[in-house]
Structure formats: structure tokens, C-alpha cells
mmCIF file of C-alpha atoms in Angstrom:
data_model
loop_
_atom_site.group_PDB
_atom_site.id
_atom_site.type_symbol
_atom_site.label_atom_id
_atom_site.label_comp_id
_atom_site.label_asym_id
_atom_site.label_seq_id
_atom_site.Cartn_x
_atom_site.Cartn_y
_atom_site.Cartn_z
ATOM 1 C CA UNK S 43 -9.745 15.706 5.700
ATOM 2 C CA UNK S 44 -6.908 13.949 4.739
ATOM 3 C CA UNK S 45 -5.905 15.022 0.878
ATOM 4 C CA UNK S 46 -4.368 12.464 -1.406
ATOM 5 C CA UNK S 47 -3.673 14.214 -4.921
ATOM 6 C CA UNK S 48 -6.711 15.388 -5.388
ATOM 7 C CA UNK S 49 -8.695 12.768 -3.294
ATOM 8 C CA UNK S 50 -9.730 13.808 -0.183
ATOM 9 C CA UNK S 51 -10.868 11.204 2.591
ATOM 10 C CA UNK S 52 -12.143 11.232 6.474
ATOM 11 C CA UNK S 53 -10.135 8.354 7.785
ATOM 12 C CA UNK S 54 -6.803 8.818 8.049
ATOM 13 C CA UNK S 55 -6.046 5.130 8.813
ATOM 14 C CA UNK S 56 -5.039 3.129 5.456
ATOM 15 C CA UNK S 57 -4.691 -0.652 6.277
ATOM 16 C CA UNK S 58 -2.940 -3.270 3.925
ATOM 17 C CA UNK S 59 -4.754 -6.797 2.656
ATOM 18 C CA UNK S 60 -1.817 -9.318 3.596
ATOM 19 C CA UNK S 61 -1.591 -11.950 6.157
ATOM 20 C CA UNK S 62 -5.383 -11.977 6.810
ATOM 21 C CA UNK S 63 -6.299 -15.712 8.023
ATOM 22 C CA UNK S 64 -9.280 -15.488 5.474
ATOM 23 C CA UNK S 65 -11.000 -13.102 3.191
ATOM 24 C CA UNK S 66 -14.016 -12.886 5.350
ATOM 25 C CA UNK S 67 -11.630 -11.933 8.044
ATOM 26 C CA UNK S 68 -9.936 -8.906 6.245
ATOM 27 C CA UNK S 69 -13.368 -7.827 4.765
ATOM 28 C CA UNK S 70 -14.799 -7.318 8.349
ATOM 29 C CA UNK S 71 -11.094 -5.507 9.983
ATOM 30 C CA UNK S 72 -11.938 -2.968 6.943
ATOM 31 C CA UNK S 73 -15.241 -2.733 7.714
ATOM 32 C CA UNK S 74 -14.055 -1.877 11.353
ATOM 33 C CA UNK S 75 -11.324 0.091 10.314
ATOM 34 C CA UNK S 76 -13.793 2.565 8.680
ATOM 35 C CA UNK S 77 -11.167 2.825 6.204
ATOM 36 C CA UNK S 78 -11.245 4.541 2.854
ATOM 37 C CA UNK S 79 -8.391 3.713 1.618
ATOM 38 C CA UNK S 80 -6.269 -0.312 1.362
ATOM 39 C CA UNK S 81 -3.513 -1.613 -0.105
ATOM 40 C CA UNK S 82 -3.208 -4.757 -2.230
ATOM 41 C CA UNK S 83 -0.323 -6.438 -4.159
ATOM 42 C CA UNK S 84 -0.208 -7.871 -7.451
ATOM 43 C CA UNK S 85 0.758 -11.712 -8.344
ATOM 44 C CA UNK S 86 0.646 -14.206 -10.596
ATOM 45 C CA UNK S 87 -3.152 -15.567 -10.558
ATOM 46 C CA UNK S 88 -2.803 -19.682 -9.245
ATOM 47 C CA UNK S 89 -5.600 -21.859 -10.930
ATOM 48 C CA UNK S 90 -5.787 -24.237 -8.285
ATOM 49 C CA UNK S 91 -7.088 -21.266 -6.078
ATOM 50 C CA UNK S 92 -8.604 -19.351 -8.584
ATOM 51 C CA UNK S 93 -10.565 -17.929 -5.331
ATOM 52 C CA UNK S 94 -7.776 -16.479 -4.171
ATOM 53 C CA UNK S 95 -8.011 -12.889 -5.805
ATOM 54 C CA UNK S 96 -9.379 -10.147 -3.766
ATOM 55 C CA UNK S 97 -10.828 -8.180 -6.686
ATOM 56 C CA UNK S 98 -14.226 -9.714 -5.601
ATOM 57 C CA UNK S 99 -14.782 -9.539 -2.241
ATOM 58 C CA UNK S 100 -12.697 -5.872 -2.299
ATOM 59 C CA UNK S 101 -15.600 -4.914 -4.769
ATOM 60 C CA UNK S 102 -18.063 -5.261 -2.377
ATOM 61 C CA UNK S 103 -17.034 -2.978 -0.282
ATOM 62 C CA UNK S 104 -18.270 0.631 -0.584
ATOM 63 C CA UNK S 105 -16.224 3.577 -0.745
ATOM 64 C CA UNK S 106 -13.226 1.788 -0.921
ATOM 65 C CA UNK S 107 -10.466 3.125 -2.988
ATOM 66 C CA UNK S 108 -7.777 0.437 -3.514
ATOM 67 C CA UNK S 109 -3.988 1.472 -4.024
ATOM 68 C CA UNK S 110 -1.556 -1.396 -5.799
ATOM 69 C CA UNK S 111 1.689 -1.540 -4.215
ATOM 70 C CA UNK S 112 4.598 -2.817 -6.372
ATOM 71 C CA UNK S 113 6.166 -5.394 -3.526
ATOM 72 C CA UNK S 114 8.271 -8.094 -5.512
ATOM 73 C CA UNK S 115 10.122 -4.775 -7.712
ATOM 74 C CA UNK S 116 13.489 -4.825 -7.156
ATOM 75 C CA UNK S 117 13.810 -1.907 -9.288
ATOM 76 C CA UNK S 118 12.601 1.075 -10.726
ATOM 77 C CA UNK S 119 11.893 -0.457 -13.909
ATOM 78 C CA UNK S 120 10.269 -3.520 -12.420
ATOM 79 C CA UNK S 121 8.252 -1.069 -9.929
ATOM 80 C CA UNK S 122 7.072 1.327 -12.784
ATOM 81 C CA UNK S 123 5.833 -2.235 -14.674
ATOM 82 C CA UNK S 124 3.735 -3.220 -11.463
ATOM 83 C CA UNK S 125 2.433 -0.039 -11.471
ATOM 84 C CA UNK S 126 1.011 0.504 -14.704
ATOM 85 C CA UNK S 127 -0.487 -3.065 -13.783
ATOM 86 C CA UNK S 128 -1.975 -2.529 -10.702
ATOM 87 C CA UNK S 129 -3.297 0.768 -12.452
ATOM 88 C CA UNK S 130 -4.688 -1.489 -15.265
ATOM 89 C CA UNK S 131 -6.618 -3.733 -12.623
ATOM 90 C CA UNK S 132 -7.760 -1.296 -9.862
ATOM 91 C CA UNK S 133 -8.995 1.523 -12.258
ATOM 92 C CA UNK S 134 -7.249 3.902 -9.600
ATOM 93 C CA UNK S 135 -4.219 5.581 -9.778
ATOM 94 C CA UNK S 136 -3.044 5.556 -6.284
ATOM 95 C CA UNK S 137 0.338 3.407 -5.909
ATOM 96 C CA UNK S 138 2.626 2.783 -3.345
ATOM 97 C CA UNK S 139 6.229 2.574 -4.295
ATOM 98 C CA UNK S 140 7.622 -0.210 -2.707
ATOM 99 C CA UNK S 141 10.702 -2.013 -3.353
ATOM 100 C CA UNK S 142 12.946 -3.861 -1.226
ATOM 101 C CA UNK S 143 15.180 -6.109 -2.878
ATOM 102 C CA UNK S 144 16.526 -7.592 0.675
ATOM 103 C CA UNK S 145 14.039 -10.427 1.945
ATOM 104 C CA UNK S 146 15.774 -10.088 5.321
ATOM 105 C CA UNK S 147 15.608 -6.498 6.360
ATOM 106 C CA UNK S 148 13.086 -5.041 3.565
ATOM 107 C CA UNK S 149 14.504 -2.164 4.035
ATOM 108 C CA UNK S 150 13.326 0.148 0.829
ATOM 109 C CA UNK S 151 15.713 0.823 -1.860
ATOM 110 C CA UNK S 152 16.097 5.010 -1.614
ATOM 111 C CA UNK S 153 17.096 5.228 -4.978
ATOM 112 C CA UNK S 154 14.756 3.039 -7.021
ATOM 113 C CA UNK S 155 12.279 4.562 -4.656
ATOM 114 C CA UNK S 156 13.065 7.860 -6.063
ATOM 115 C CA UNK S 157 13.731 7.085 -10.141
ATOM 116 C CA UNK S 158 9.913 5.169 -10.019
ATOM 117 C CA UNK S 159 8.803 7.704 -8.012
ATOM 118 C CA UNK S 160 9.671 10.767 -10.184
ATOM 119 C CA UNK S 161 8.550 8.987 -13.539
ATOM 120 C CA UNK S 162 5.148 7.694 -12.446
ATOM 121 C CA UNK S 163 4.270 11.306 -10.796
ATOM 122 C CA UNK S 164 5.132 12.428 -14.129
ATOM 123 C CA UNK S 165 2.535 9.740 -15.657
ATOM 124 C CA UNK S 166 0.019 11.147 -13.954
ATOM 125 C CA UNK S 167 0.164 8.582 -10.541
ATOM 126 C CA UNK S 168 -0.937 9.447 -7.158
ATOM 127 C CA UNK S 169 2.446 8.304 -6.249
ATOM 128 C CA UNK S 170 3.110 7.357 -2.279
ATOM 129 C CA UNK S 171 6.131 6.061 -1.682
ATOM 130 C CA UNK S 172 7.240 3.737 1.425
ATOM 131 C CA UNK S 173 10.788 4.840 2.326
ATOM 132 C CA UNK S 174 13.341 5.101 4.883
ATOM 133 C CA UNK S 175 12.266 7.786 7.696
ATOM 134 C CA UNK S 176 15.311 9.728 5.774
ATOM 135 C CA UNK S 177 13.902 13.978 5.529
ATOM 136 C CA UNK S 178 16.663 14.471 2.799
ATOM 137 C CA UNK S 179 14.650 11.715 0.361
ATOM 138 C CA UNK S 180 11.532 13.005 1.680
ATOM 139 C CA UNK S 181 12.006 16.617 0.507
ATOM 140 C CA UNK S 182 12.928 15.109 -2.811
ATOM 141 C CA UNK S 183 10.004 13.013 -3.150
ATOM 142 C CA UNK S 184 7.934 15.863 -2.943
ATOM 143 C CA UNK S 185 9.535 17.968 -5.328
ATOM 144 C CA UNK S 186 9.169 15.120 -8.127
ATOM 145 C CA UNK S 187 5.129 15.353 -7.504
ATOM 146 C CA UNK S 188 4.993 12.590 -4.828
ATOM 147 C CA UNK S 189 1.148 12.968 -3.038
ATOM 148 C CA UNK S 190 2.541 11.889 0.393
ATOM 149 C CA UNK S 191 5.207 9.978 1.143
ATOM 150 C CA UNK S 192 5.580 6.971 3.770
ATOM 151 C CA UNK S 193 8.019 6.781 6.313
ATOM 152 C CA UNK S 194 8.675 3.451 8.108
ATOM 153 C CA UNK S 195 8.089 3.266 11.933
ATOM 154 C CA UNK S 196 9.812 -0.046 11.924
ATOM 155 C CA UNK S 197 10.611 -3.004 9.849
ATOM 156 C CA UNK S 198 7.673 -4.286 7.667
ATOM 157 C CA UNK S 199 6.037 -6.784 9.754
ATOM 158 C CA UNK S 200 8.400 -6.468 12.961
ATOM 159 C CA UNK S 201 6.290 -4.913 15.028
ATOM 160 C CA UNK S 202 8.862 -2.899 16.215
ATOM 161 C CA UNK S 203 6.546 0.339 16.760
ATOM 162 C CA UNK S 204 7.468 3.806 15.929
ATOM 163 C CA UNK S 205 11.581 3.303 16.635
ATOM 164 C CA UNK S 206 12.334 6.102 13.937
ATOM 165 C CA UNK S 207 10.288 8.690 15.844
ATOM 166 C CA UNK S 208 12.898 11.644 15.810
ATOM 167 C CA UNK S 209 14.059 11.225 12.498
ATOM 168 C CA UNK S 210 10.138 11.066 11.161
ATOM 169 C CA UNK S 211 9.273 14.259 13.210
ATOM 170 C CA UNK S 212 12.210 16.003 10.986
ATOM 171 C CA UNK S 213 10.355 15.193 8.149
ATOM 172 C CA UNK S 214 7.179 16.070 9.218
ATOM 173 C CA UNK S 215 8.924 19.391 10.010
ATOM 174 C CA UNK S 216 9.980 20.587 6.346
ATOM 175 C CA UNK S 217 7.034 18.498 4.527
ATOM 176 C CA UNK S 218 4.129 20.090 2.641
ATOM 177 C CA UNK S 219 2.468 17.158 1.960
ATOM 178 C CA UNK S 220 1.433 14.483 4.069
ATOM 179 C CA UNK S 221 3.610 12.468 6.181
ATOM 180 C CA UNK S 222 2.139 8.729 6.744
ATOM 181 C CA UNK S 223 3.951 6.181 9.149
ATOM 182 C CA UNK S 224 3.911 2.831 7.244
ATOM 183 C CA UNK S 225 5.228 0.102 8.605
ATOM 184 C CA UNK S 226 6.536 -1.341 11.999
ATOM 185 C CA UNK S 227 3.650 -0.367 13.942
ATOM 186 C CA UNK S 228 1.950 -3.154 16.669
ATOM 187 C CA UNK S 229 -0.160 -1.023 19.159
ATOM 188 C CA UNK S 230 -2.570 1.324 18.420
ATOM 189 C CA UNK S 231 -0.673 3.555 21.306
ATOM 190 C CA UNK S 232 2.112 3.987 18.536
ATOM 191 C CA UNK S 233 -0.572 5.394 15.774
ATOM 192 C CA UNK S 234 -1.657 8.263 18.685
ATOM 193 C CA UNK S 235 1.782 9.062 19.422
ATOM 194 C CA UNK S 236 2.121 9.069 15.447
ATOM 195 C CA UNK S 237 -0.525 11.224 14.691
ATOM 196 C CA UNK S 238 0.492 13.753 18.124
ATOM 197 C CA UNK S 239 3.658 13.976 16.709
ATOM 198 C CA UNK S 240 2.102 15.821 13.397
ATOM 199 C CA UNK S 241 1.934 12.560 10.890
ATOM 200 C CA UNK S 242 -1.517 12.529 8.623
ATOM 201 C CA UNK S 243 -2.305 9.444 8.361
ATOM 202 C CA UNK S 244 -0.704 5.562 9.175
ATOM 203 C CA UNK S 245 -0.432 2.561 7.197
ATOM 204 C CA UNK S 246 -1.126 -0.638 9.463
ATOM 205 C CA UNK S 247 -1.371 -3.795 8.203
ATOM 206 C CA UNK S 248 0.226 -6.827 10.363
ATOM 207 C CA UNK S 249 -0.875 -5.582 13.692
ATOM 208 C CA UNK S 250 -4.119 -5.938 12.846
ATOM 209 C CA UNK S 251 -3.786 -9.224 10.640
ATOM 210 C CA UNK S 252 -2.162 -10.872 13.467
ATOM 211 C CA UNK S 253 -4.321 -9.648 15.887
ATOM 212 C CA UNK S 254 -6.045 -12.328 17.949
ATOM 213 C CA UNK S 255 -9.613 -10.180 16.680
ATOM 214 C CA UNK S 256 -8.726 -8.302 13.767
ATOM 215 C CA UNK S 257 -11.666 -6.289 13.361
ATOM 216 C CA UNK S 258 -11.491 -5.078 17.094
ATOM 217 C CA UNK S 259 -7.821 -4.467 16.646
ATOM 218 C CA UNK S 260 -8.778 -2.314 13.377
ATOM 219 C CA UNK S 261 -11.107 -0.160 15.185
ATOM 220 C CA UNK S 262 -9.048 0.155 17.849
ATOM 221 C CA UNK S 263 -6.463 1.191 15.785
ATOM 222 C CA UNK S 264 -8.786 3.281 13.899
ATOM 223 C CA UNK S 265 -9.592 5.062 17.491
ATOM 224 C CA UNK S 266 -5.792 5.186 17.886
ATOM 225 C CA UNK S 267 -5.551 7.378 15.086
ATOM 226 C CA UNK S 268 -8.747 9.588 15.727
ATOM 227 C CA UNK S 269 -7.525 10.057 19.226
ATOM 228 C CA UNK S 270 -3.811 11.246 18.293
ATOM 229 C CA UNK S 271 -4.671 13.657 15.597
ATOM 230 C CA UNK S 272 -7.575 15.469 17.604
ATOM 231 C CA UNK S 273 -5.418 15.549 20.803
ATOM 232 C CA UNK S 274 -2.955 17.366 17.619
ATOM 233 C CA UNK S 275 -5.435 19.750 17.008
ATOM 234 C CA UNK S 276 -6.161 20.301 20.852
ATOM 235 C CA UNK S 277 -2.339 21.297 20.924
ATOM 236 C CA UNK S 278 -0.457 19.918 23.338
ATOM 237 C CA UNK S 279 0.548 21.747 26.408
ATOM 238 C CA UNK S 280 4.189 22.348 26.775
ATOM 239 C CA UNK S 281 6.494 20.211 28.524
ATOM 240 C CA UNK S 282 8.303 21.994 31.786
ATOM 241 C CA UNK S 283 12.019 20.265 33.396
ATOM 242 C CA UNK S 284 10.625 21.356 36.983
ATOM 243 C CA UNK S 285 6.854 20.734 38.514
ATOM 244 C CA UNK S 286 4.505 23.188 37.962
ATOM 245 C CA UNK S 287 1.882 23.117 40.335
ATOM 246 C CA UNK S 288 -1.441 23.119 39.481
ATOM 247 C CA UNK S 289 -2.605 25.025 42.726
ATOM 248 C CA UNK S 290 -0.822 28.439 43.802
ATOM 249 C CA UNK S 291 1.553 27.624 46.308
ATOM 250 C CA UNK S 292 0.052 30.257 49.083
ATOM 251 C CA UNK S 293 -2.689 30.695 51.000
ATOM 252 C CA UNK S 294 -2.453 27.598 52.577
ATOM 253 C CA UNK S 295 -4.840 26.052 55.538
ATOM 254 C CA UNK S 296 -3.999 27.083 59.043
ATOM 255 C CA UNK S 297 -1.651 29.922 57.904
ATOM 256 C CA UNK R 118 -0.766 -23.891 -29.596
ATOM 257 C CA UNK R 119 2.337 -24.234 -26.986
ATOM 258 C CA UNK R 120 2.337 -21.504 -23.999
ATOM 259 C CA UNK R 121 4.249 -20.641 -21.106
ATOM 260 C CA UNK R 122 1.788 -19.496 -18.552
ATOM 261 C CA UNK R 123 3.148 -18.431 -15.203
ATOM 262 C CA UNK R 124 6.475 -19.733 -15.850
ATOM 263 C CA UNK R 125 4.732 -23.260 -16.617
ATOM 264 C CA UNK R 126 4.958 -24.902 -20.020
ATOM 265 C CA UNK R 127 0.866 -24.982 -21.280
ATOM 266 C CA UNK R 128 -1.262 -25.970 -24.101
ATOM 267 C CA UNK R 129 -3.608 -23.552 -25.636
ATOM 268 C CA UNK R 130 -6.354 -24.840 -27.119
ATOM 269 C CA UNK R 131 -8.335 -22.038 -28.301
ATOM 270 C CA UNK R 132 -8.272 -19.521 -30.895
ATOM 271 C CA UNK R 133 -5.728 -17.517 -28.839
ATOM 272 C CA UNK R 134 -7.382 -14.797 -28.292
ATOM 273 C CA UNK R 135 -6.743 -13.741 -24.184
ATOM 274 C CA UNK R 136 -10.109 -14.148 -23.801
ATOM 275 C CA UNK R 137 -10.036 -17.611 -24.812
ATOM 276 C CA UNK R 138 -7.224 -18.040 -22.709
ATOM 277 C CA UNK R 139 -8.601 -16.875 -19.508
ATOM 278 C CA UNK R 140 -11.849 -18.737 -20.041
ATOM 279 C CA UNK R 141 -9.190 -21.748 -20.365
ATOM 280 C CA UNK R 142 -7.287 -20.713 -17.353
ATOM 281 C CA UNK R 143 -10.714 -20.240 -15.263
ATOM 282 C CA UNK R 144 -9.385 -16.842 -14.521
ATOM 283 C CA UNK R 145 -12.082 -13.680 -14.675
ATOM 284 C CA UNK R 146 -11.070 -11.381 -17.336
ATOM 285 C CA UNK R 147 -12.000 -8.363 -14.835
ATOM 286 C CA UNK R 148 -10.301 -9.484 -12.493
ATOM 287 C CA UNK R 149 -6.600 -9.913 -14.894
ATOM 288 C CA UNK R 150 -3.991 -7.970 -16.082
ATOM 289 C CA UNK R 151 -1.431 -9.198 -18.471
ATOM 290 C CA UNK R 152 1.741 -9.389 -20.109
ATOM 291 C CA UNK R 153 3.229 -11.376 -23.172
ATOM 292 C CA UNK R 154 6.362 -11.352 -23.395
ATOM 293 C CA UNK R 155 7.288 -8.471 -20.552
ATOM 294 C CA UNK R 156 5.029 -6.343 -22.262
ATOM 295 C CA UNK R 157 1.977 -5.435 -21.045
ATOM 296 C CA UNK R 158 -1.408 -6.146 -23.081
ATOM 297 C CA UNK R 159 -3.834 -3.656 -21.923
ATOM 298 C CA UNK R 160 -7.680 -4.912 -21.767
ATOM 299 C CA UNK R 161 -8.567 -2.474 -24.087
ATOM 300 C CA UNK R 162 -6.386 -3.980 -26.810
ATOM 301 C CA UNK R 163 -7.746 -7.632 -25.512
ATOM 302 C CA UNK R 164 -9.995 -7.994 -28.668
ATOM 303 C CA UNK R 165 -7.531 -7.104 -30.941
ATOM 304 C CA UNK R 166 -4.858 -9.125 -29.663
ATOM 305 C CA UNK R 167 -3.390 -12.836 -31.097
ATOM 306 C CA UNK R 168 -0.835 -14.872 -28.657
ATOM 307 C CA UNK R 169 1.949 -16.729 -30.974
ATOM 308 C CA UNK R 170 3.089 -20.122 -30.609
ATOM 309 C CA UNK R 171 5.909 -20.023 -28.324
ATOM 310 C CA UNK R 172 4.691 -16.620 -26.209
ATOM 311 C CA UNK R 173 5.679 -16.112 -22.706
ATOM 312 C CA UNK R 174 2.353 -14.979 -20.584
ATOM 313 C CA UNK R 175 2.029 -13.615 -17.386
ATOM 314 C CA UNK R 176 -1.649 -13.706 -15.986
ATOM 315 C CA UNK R 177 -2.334 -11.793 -13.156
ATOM 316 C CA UNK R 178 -4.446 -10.673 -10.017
ATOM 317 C CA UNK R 179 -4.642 -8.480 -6.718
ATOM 318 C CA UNK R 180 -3.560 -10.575 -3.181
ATOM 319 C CA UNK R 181 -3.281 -9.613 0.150
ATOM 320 C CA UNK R 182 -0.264 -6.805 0.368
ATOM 321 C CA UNK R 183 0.813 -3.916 2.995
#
């Protein structure tokens, strides 16, 4: 079980809402996903597509927690804001910290991360936020009551797979609470070797939006994820510089 | 009564109440949040609550997001 605060759920695959060519679309990919958990992000409603809120059809689905990110922030004060929004609308208080005041790179803001971090742990948030694969921040994220925090594989979007590997095992290595990859990954290859490596959950979102079939990209991603963490618990054998064979090098035929 | 709604000047009609707003708007109250102002109004305090001539709203709603 993967515990979130005090939430505890079975998948350990959280997918994000955006980029979806439709809402029917991202309903089924969740579906497939066999997701618990998805993120969503807060804007200004448009009345000439009053249709376009995902409230509804995200209602529909069962045993779906939803968790408001505060993308668009470019502070702390303008995350905490979203947040008590997105708290306000969802009824949950799961949020992911997110703000990235560079459209180019959106490459999270450490510090903002960690002021709105610290203050809505404090006010009682299930607070997970999406940061640089940095263990220093981590470590500090946890002491200020974070419930996991997020680590990017890669920049948001970029498909760029799990390029911060070494510096995201060094966080998994002090952490005691869980370590979730979010961001950056394309192939459900990268959520094994994720999971392997000791993370607890990842965050996909584009790879399976842009997938040519999104739902069979979500459960493949979702199989990803199943596959790395149980080959985890399996342990995995350790690695050798020579060949080891697997046979005992005697005894052979005709001697 | 003279709005801005969404960073667009707008003309409330109503009693201006947010209720009457969002009925105005075609937005679904349970599916809003809301500032006026910056601040936020809670739903809770949606009853309770008069917009001014000349208030700054912000109506708003869950999208697609990572």
C-alpha cells in the first residue's frame, strides 16, 4: 500500500488530466490506469466552453481522489492561494506544489516550493511537492510535514525519461516518506526502472496523453509500475564486474 | 451593476448575490470557486455574501493539469 498522509491506496501510479484530446479520452486512460489517485489544475472557468470543467465527468469516476496542483503560481503566496482553492473545489486536501515561474524550462522554484510547502503542511494539507531531484530540499520537505515529495525524472512534458536517476536514488536513500518520480517520463520501461530503483509511486501524465492509445499506454504504464516495484520486493540479485557462471565449471563431458 | 469577471469588463444584472452571478455566467455553483477582489469567498459564506459595484471577480474551475 502506498500511504499518502493518512490515505492509503493500491496503485501506486498517479496520472495527471492535461493534454487529453477529449474528456472521454482521459476518463477511459484512468479507467485503464486503475488509478486512485489524479491531478487537475485550476483556471479561470470560459463561458463559451462552459463544458470544459472536469468536475463532472471526474465525478463519475469511483474511488477517485483528485489532488489540485497550483501550476500558474509563481510564488509561494500565489501557490498557497491556489491551494486553498483547489481545496475549496475538490473537498480533498491533497495538493501538489507546483510552481515554475520559467515557461521555457519549468524547472520548479526550490524555494517557493519550500515556503508553500511548510505553511500548507502546517494548515493541515497533504502537501506533495514537485521539485528538483535535489536530496538536500528533499530532507527539508519532509521535516516541514511534506506527505511525499516529487522528484522530476525530466522536464515536464519532455519526455526525457528518468535522466536524474542517481541524484533521485540519493534521495530515496535518506527519505522516510515516499519518493514519487513526476515528470519527464515517456516509456513505461522508465516507471520499472523507477520503481526498482526504490521510488513509491510515479506521476505520468504526457506519455500517456500523447500516446497514440492512451488507455493502453495507461495500463501499460500501470503494468510498468506493478512490474518494477514487485521485481523491488523480489530484491534484485547483485551485480558482479566478472561472469559468474551459472553451471560449475568442472565435471565436464569427455573428461 | 458593473463587474469585472475574468479580467473582462461585465454587467450584472441580478441581485448580486454569487449565486445569481453564476446562474448569469452559466457556470455550476459546485463546480466554482471564487475570489473578489484576491480574496477568496468560500461557498459556505456564498449566501451571505453581496458583490459591490466596481468588484474584481475571479470565477473558477478544475482543467486538465499534471
Amino acid at each position: 500500500m502506498l500511504t499518502l498522509g493518512n490515505i492509503e491506496f493500491k496503485s501506486r501510479l498517479i496520472l495527471g488530466t492535461g493534454k487529453f484530446s477529449d474528456t472521454e479520452t482521459m476518463v477511459k486512460a484512468i479507467e485503464a490506469s486503475g488509478t486512485e489517485l489524479v491531478t487537475v489544475a485550476l483556471r479561470r472557468f470560459n463561458r463559451d466552453k462552459p463544458d470544459d470543467d472536469l468536475c463532472a465527468p471526474l465525478a463519475r469516476l469511483k474511488g477517485i481522489t483528485l489532488m489540485p496542483n497550483t501550476s500558474g503560481a509563481m510564488n509561494a503566496k500565489e501557490a498557497i492561494r491556489a491551494a486553498q482553492l483547489g481545496r475549496e473545489l475538490s473537498g480533498s486536501s491533497f495538493v501538489k506544489v507546483e510552481i515554475h515561474p520559467n515557461p521555457h524550462h519549468l524547472m520548479p522554484d526550490a524555494i517557493e516550493t519550500y515556503l508553500a510547502a511548510k505553511e500548507l503542511a502546517a494548515d493541515g494539507f497533504i502537501v506533495l511537492p514537485y521539485i528538483p531531484a535535489d536530496p538536500v530540499l528533499a530532507k527539508k520537505l519532509e521535516d516541514v510535514g511534506c506527505a511525499a515529495v516529487m522528484p522530476l525524472g525530466a522536464a515536464i512534458g519532455s519526455g526525457g525519461g528518468l535522466s536524474t536517476a542517481e541524484m533521485i536514488k540519493l534521495i530515496i536513500r535518506d527519505s522516510n516518506i515516499p519518493v514519487i518520480v513526476d515528470a519527464g517520463l515517456r516509456a513505461p520501461s522508465e516507471a520499472a526502472r523507477a520503481m526498482e530503483m526504490g521510488c513509491d509511486a510515479c506521476l505520468v501524465n504526457s506519455a500517456i496523453a500523447a500516446a497514440r492509445d492512451p488507455s493502453a499506454m495507461a495500463k501499460a504504464f500501470a503494468l510498468g509500475v506493478e512490474t518494477g516495484f514487485a521485481a523491488r520486493q523480489a530484491g534484485l540479485m547483485p551485480k558482479s564486474e566478472i561472469a559468474v557462471a551459472s553451471s560449475p565449471l568442472t565435471s565436464f563431458l569427455g573428461k | 451593476m458593473f463587474l469585472t469577471v475574468n479580467e473582462e469588463n461585465y454587467v450584472h444584472s441580478g441581485d448580486g448575490t454569487i449565486g445569481a452571478l453564476l446562474a448569469e455566467l452559466g457556470a455550476k455553483p459546485e463546480h466554482s470557486a471564487l475570489t473578489v477582489n484576491r480574496d477568496i469567498v468560500f461557498s459556505k459564506d456564498w449566501k451571505s455574501f453581496k458583490l459591490n459595484d466596481g468588484d474584481t471577480v475571479e470565477v473558477l474551475t478544475f482543467v486538465g493539469g499534471g
